[in-house]
Short mmCIF file of C-alpha atoms (C1' of nucleotides) in Angstrom, two decimals:
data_model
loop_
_atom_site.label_atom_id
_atom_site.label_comp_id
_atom_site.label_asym_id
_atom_site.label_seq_id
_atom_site.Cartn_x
_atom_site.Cartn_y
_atom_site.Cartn_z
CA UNK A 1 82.34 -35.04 7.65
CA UNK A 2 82.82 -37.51 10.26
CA UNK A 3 86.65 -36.01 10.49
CA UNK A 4 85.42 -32.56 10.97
CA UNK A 5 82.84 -33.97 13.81
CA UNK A 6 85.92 -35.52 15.31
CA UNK A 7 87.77 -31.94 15.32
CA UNK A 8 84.69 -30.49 16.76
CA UNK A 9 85.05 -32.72 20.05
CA UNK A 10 88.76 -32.91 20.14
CA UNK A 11 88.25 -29.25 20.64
CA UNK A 12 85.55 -30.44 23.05
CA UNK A 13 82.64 -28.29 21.31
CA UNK A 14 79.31 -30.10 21.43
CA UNK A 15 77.94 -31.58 17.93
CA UNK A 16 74.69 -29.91 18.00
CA UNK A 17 71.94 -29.89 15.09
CA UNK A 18 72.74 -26.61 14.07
CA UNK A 19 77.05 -27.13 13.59
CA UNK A 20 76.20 -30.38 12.23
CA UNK A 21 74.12 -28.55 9.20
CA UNK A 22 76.68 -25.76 9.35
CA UNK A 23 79.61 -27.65 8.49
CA UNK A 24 77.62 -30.00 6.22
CA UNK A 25 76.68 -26.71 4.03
CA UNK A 26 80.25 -25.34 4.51
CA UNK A 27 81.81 -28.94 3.27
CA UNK A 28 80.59 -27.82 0.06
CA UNK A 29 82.92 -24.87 -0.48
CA UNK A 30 86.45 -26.18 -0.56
CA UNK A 31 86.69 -24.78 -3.72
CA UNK A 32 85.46 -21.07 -3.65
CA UNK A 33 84.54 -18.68 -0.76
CA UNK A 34 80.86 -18.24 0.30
CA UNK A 35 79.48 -15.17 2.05
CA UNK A 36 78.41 -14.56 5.24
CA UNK A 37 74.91 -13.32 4.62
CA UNK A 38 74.38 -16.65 2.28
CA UNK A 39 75.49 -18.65 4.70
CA UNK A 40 72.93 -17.08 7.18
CA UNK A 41 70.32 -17.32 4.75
CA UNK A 42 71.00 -20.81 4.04
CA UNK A 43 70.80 -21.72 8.00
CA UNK A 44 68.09 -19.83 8.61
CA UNK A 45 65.93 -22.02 5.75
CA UNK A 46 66.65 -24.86 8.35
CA UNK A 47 66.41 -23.33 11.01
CA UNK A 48 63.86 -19.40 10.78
CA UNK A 49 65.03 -18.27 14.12
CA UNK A 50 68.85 -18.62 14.17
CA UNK A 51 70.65 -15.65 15.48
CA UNK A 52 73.36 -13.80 14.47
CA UNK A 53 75.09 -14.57 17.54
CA UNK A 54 75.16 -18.32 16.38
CA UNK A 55 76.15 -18.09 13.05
CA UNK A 56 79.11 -15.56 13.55
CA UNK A 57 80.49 -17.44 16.87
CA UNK A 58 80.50 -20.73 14.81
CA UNK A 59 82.12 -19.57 11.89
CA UNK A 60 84.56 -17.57 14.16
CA UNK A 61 85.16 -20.55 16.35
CA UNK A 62 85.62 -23.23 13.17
CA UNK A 63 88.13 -20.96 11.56
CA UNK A 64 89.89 -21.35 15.39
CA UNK A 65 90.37 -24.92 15.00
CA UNK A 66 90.84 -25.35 11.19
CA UNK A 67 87.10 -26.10 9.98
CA UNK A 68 87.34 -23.00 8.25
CA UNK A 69 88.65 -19.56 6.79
CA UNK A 70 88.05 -16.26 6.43
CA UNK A 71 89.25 -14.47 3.20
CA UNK A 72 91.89 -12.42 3.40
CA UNK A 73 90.74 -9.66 1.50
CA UNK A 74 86.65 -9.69 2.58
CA UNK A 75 86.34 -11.03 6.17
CA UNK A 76 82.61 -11.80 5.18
CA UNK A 77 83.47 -14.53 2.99
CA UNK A 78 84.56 -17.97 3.99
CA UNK A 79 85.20 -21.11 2.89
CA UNK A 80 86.19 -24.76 4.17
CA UNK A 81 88.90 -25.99 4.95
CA UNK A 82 90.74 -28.01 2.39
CA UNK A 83 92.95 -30.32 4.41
CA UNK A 84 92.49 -30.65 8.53
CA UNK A 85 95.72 -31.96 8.91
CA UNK A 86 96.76 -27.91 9.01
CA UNK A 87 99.16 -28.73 6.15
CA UNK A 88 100.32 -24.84 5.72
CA UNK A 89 99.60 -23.19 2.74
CA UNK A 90 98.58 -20.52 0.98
CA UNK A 91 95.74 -19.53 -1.58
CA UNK A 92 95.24 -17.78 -5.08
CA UNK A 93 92.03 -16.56 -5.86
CA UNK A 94 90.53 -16.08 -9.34
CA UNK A 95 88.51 -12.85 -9.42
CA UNK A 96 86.38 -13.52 -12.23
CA UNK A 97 85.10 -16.89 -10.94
CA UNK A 98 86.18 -17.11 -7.97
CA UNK A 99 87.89 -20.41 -7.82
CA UNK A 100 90.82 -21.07 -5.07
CA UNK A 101 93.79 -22.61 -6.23
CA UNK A 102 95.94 -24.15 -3.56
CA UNK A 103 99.64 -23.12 -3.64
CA UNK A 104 102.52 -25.20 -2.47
CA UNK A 105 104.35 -24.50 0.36
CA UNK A 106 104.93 -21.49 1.86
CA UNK A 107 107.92 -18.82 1.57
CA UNK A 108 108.03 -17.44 4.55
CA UNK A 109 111.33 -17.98 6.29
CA UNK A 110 111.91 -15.67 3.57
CA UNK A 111 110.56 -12.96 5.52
CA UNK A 112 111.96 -14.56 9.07
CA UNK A 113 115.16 -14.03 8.05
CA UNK A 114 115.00 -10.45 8.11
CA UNK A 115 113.12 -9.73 11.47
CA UNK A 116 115.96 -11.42 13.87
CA UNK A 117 114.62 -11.35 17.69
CA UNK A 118 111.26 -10.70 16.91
CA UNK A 119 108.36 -13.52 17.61
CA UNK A 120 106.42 -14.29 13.52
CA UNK A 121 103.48 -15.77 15.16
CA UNK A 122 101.74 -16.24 12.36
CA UNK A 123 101.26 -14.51 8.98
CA UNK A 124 98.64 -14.10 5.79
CA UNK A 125 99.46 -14.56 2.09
CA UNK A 126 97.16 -14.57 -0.68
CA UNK A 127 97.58 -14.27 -4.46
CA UNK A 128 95.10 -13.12 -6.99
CA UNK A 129 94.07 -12.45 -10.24
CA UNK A 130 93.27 -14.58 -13.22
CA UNK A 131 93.03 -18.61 -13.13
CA UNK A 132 94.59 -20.16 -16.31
CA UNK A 133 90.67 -20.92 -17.64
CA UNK A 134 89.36 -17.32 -17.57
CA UNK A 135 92.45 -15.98 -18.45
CA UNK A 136 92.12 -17.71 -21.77
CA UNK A 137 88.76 -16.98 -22.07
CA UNK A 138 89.17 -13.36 -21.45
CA UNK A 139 92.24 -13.08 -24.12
CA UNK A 140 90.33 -14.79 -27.08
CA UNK A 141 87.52 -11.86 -26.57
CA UNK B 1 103.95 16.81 1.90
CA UNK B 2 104.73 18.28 -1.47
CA UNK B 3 105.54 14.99 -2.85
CA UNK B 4 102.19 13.83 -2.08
CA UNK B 5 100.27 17.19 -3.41
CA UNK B 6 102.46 16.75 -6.41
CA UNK B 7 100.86 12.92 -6.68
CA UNK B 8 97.15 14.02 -6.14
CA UNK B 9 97.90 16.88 -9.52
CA UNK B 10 99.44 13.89 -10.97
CA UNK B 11 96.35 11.58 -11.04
CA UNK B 12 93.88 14.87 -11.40
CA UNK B 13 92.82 15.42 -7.98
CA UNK B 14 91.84 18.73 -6.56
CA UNK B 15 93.77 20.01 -4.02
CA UNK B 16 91.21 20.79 -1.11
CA UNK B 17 91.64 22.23 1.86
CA UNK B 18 90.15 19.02 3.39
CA UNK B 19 92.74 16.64 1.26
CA UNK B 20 95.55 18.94 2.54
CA UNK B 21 94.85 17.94 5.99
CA UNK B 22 93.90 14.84 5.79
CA UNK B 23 97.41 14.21 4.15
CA UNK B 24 99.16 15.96 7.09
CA UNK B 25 97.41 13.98 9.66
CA UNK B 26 97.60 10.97 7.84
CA UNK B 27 101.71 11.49 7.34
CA UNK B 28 102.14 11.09 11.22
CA UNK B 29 101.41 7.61 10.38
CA UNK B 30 104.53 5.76 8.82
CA UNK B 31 105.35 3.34 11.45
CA UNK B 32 101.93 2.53 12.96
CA UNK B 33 98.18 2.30 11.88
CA UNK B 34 95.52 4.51 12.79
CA UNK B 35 91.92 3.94 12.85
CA UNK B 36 89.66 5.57 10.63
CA UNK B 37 87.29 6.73 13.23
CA UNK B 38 90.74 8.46 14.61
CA UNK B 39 91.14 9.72 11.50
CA UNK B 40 87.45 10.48 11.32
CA UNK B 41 87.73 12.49 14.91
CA UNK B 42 90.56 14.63 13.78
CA UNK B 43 88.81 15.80 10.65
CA UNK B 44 85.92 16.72 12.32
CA UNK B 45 87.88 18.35 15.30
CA UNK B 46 89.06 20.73 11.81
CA UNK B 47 85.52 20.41 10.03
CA UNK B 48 82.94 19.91 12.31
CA UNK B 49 80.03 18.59 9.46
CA UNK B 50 82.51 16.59 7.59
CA UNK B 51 80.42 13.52 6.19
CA UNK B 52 81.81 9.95 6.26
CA UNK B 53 81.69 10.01 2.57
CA UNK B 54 84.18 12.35 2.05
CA UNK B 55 86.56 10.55 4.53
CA UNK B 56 85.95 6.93 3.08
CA UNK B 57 86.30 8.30 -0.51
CA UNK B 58 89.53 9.94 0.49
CA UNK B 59 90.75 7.06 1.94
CA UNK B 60 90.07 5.22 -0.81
CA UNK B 61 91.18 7.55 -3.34
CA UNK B 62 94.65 7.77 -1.61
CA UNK B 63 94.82 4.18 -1.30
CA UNK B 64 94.76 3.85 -5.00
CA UNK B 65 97.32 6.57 -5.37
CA UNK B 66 99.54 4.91 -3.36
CA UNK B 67 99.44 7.91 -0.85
CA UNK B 68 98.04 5.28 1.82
CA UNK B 69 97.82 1.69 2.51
CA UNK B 70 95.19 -0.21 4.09
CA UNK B 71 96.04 -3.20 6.99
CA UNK B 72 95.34 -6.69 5.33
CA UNK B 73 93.79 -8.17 8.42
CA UNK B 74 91.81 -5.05 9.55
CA UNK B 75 90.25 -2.61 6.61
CA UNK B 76 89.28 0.03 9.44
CA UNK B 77 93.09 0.73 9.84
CA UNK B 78 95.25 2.56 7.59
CA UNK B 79 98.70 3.88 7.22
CA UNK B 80 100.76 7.00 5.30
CA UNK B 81 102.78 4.93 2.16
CA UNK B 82 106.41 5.26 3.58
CA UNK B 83 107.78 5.23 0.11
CA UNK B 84 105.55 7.14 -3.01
CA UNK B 85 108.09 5.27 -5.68
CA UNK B 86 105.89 2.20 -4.86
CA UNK B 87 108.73 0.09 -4.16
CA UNK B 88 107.04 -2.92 -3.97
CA UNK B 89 107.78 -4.29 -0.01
CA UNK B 90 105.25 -5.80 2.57
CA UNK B 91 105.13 -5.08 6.46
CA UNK B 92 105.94 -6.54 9.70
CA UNK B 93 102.94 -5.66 12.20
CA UNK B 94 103.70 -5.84 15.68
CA UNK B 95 100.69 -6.91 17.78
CA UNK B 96 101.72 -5.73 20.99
CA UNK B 97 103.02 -1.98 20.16
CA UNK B 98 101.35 -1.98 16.93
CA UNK B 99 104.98 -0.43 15.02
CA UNK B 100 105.29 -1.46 11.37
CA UNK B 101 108.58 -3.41 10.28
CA UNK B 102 109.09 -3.27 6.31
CA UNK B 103 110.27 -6.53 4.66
CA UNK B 104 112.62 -5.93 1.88
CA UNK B 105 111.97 -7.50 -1.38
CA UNK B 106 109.10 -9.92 -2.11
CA UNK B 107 109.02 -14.22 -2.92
CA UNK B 108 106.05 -13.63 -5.23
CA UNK B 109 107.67 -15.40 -7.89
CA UNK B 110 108.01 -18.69 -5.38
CA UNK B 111 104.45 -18.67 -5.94
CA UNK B 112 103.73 -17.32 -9.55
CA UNK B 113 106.08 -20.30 -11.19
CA UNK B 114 103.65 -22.34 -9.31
CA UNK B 115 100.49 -21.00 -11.40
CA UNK B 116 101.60 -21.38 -15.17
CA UNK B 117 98.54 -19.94 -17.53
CA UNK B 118 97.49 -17.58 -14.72
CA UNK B 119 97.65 -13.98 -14.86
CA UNK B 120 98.61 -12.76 -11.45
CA UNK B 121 97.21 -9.01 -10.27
CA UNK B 122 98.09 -8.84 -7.29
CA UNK B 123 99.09 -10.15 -4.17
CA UNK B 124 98.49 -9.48 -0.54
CA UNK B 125 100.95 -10.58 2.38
CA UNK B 126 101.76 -9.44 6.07
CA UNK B 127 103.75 -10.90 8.64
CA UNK B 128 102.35 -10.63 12.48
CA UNK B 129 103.87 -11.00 15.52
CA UNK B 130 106.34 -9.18 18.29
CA UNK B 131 108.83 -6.91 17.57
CA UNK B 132 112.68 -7.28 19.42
CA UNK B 133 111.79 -4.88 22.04
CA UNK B 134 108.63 -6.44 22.66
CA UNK B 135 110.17 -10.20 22.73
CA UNK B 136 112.55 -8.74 25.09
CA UNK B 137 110.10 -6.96 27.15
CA UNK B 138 107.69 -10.11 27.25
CA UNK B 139 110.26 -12.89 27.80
CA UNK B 140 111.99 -11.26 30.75
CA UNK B 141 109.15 -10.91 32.74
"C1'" DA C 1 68.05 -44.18 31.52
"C1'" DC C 2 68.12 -40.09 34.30
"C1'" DC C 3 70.27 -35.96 36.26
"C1'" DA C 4 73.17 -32.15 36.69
"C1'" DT C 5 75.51 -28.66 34.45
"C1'" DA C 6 78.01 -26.23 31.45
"C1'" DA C 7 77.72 -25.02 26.74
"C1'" DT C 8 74.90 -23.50 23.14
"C1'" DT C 9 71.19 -21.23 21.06
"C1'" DA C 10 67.17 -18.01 20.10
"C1'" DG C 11 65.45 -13.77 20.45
"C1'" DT C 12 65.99 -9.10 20.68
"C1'" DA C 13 68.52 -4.97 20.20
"C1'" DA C 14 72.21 -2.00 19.81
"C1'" DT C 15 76.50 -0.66 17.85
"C1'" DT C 16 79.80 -0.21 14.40
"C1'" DT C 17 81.13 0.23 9.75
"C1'" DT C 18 80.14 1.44 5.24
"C1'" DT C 19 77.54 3.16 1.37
"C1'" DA C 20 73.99 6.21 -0.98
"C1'" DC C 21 72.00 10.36 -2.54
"C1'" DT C 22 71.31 15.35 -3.45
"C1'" DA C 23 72.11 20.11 -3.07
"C1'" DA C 24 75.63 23.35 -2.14
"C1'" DT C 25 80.34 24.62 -2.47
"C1'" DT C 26 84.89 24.89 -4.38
"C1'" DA C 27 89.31 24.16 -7.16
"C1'" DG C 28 91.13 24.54 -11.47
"C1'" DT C 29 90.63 26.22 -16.21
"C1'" DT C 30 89.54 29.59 -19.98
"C1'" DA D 1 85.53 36.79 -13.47
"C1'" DA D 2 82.90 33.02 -15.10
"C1'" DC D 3 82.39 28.23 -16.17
"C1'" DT D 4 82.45 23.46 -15.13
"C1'" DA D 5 83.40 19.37 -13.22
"C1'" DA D 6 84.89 17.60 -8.92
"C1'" DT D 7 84.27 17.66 -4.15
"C1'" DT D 8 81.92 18.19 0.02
"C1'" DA D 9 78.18 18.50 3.71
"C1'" DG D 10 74.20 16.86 5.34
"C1'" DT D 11 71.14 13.38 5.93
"C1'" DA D 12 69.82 8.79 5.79
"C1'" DA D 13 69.92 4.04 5.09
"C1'" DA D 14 72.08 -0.32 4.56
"C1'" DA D 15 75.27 -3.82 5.85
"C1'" DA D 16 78.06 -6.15 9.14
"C1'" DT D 17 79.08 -7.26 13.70
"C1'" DT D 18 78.60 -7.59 18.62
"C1'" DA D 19 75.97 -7.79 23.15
"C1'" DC D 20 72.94 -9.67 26.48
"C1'" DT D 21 69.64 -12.80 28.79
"C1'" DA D 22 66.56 -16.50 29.19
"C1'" DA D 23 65.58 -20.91 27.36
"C1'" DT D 24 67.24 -25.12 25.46
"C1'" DT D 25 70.33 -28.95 24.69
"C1'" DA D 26 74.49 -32.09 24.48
"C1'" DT D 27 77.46 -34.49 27.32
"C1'" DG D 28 79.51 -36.93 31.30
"C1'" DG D 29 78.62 -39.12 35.55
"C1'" DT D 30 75.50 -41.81 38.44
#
DNA sequence: ACCATAATTAGTAATTTTTACTAATTAGTT
DNA sequence: AACTAATTAGTAAAAATTACTAATTATGGT
């Protein structure tokens, strides 16, 4: 939390109220994505008013500077940031349960290889399926 | 064109009128996205009532076909399948110019000898950046 | 501790994207 | 030619995102 605070003013954003409880409720999905709209509901218990505008800017300008990410697949779902020290990496997500398993490393000088003279400025990998619990569970049905 | 008619019988899909052109228009697009409100804009510059249902569940239809691909980072663009024998490959997108570079081959198992117990579906990757002639146009100014 | 100010937010609305539903039409089959 | 199931048009609503302005607030300097 207090790391997350420090990215915030590194990045010089202010540390209002409202990114303070953000990122607090956010902190808790490391783990699995969360949706937009739940995320929004969950904000606007603390605070009725919040706009749109707030929520969507913050959760577009956390994901800037590592706080957070989108979902490949479903841009309305999100989740924290495991590790700020941008340690690349790559995801798999379970579909029945949704739990994100981190994956080692990251294969794409792979793909560099091929694509001589262009600029890879960045790229977006993610693996899913069935985690090793529900894929037992599913089998013994 | 017959090749994809052939893969519409194949999964028992009528062959409409609308389909027919929709395939057409959508086979310009090997190389580059297109929007489906472009898409959307054609069609109705052929059917002037057509209903957004009919051009989402086409897109979606032909998407699980194989006949077309969505982009990973943007679901409201869409391109033709360059190869029907699903050769499994990933893409290249060039931000600047927006042309489509395929990657040969695929490092899925780097990541599925990573996940032992876990059944793995599917996978999603794309590689962003500049093409060469866009590196070359860029840099030399 | 106060002030200035630039950033942030609330409030309101509009736009964009996607999905839903039903009646009418149509392709493919017998 | 008739039957039937799939497809489409037409209409509407829902969901997701973006826009804009005035009011509020965090921060750095005094």
């Amino acid at each position: 939390m207090e790391k997350a605070i420090a990215i915030l003013k590194k990045n010089n954003y202010k540390v209002t109220k409202q990114r303070t409880d953000l990122i607090e409720y956010l902190s808790k999905f490391t783990v699995q994505y969360v949706s937009i709209n739940d995320i929004a509901s969950y904000m606007r218990s603390l605070y009725p008013g919040m706009s749109n505008n707030t929520i969507y800017r913050n959760l577009k300008e956390f994901s800037e500077i590592g706080l957070v990410e989108y979902q490949e697949k479903d841009k309305t779902l999100v989740k924290y940031q495991c590790d700020f020290e941008h340690r690349h990496h790559h995801h798999f997500v379970c579909k029945n349960c949704g739990k994100v398993t981190e994956l080692r490393a990251c294969p794409i000088e792979f793909f560099t290889d091929q694509l001589p003279g262009y600029t890879v400025e960045g790229h977006a990998i993610e693996v899913y399926g069935l985690c090793a619990d529900c894929t037992k569970k599913l089998n013994s049905k």
